[in-house]
Amino acid sequence: MKKVNRLNIRVYGLLVNERKEVLLSKEKIGDIHFTKFPGGGLELGEGIRDCLIREFQEEVSISVDVLSHFYTTDFFLQSAFRETDQLVSIYYKVTTTDALESIRLDEFDIMNDGRLEQQQFVWIPLLQLEESMVTFPIDKVVVNLLRENS
């Protein structure tokens, strides 16, 4: 394990529709495939809620209202992408007044920091949501908490 020398704050939204389905993001960066909740990295000079609103606008192309804090990482977690980063992930329940039908469910390409990435959004019924459906350890914790609180 390399020495951790940077803190990386990530912010994610838990969007549940009227059919009690939660939105997940399937992504591919280079050769790495993963499934996670929508969201991303906090930028310097940005508030946590503002980050989440920006990430949903950029990734999902919808406006969200941040409802309530759901969970924050409470254990050490090293980044899967940069070994020198310690991650702190913050999850919020979110809602939207935008038409959920406008969320793009087919796979599409995006440019991120000059890299070509692929992304696809999927709705998963909360009652069928399982740890194995998400990639990262912190998301597995959140899946279990969501199931307990559904």
Coordinates of C-alpha atoms in Angstrom, one line a residue:
M1 CA 0.0 0.0 0.0
K2 CA 1.3 3.4 -1.0
K3 CA 1.4 6.2 1.5
V4 CA -1.8 8.2 1.5
N5 CA -1.1 11.9 1.0
R6 CA -4.4 13.3 -0.3
L7 CA -8.0 13.5 0.8
N8 CA -10.6 13.0 -1.9
I9 CA -14.2 14.0 -1.1
R10 CA -16.9 12.4 -3.1
V11 CA -20.6 13.2 -3.0
Y12 CA -23.4 10.9 -4.2
G13 CA -27.2 11.1 -4.6
L14 CA -29.8 8.5 -3.8
L15 CA -32.6 9.2 -6.2
V16 CA -35.7 6.9 -5.8
N17 CA -38.6 7.1 -8.2
E18 CA -42.3 6.6 -7.5
R19 CA -41.9 2.9 -8.3
K20 CA -39.4 2.5 -5.4
E21 CA -36.4 2.1 -7.8
V22 CA -33.0 3.7 -7.1
L23 CA -30.9 5.2 -9.9
L24 CA -27.4 3.6 -10.4
S25 CA -24.7 4.6 -12.8
K26 CA -22.7 2.0 -14.8
E27 CA -19.4 3.4 -16.0
K28 CA -16.3 2.5 -17.8
I29 CA -13.0 4.4 -17.5
G30 CA -10.3 2.8 -19.6
D31 CA -10.5 -0.9 -18.9
I32 CA -12.2 -0.4 -15.5
H33 CA -16.0 -1.2 -15.4
F34 CA -17.9 -0.2 -12.3
T35 CA -21.4 0.5 -11.0
K36 CA -22.1 3.2 -8.4
F37 CA -24.6 5.8 -7.3
P38 CA -24.6 9.0 -9.4
G39 CA -22.2 11.7 -8.1
G40 CA -18.6 12.6 -8.1
G41 CA -15.8 14.7 -6.7
L42 CA -15.9 17.8 -4.8
E43 CA -14.0 20.7 -6.4
L44 CA -12.1 23.3 -4.5
G45 CA -14.2 26.3 -3.6
E46 CA -17.4 24.3 -3.9
G47 CA -20.0 23.3 -1.2
I48 CA -21.0 19.7 -0.8
R49 CA -24.6 20.2 -1.7
D50 CA -23.5 22.4 -4.7
C51 CA -21.2 19.6 -5.8
L52 CA -24.1 17.1 -5.8
I53 CA -26.4 19.4 -7.7
R54 CA -23.6 20.0 -10.3
E55 CA -22.8 16.3 -10.7
F56 CA -26.4 15.4 -11.3
Q57 CA -26.7 18.2 -13.9
E58 CA -23.5 17.1 -15.6
E59 CA -24.0 13.4 -15.5
V60 CA -27.7 12.8 -15.4
S61 CA -28.9 16.1 -17.1
I62 CA -31.5 16.8 -14.4
S63 CA -31.8 19.3 -11.6
V64 CA -32.0 17.8 -8.1
D65 CA -33.1 19.1 -4.7
V66 CA -31.0 17.8 -1.9
L67 CA -33.3 16.4 0.8
S68 CA -31.3 15.0 3.7
H69 CA -28.0 13.5 4.6
F70 CA -28.0 9.7 4.4
Y71 CA -24.5 8.5 5.2
T72 CA -20.8 9.6 5.4
T73 CA -17.9 7.2 5.3
D74 CA -16.9 6.3 8.8
F75 CA -13.9 4.1 8.1
F76 CA -10.6 4.4 6.2
L77 CA -11.1 3.9 2.5
Q78 CA -8.4 4.0 -0.1
S79 CA -9.2 5.1 -3.6
A80 CA -9.5 2.4 -6.3
F81 CA -8.1 4.8 -8.9
R82 CA -5.4 6.6 -7.0
E83 CA -3.6 4.7 -4.2
T84 CA -2.4 7.8 -2.5
D85 CA -5.9 9.1 -2.0
Q86 CA -8.1 8.6 1.1
L87 CA -11.8 8.8 0.2
V88 CA -14.5 10.3 2.2
S89 CA -17.9 9.7 0.5
I90 CA -21.0 11.6 1.5
Y91 CA -24.5 10.4 0.4
Y92 CA -27.7 12.4 0.3
K93 CA -31.2 11.6 -0.6
V94 CA -32.3 13.7 -3.5
T95 CA -35.4 14.4 -5.4
T96 CA -36.3 16.1 -8.7
T97 CA -39.2 17.8 -10.3
D98 CA -37.7 17.1 -13.8
A99 CA -39.2 14.3 -15.9
L100 CA -37.5 11.1 -14.9
E101 CA -38.2 9.8 -18.4
S102 CA -35.6 12.3 -19.6
I103 CA -32.8 10.3 -17.9
R104 CA -30.8 8.6 -20.6
L105 CA -30.9 4.8 -20.1
D106 CA -28.9 3.8 -23.1
E107 CA -25.1 3.6 -23.0
F108 CA -23.4 6.9 -24.1
D109 CA -19.9 8.4 -24.3
I110 CA -18.7 11.4 -22.3
M111 CA -15.4 13.3 -22.2
N112 CA -14.0 13.7 -18.7
D113 CA -10.7 15.5 -18.2
G114 CA -9.8 14.7 -21.8
R115 CA -10.6 11.0 -21.4
L116 CA -13.3 9.2 -23.2
E117 CA -15.6 7.4 -20.8
Q118 CA -18.8 5.4 -21.1
Q119 CA -21.8 5.7 -18.9
Q120 CA -25.3 4.2 -18.6
F121 CA -28.0 4.8 -16.0
V122 CA -30.3 2.0 -14.7
W123 CA -33.2 1.9 -12.3
I124 CA -33.1 -1.0 -9.8
P125 CA -36.0 -1.9 -7.5
L126 CA -35.0 -1.2 -3.9
L127 CA -36.4 -4.7 -2.9
Q128 CA -34.0 -6.3 -5.5
L129 CA -31.0 -4.1 -4.7
E130 CA -28.0 -6.2 -3.5
E131 CA -24.4 -5.5 -2.6
S132 CA -23.2 -7.4 -5.7
M133 CA -24.8 -4.8 -7.9
V134 CA -22.4 -2.1 -7.0
T135 CA -18.6 -2.2 -7.3
F136 CA -17.0 -0.2 -4.5
P137 CA -17.0 -1.1 -0.8
I138 CA -18.6 2.2 0.4
D139 CA -21.5 1.7 -2.0
K140 CA -22.0 -1.8 -0.6
V141 CA -22.4 -0.2 2.8
V142 CA -25.0 2.2 1.4
V143 CA -26.9 -0.5 -0.3
N144 CA -27.3 -2.4 3.0
L145 CA -28.4 0.8 4.7
L146 CA -30.9 1.6 1.9
R147 CA -32.4 -1.9 2.2
E148 CA -32.7 -1.6 6.0
N149 CA -34.4 1.8 5.7
S150 CA -36.8 0.9 2.8

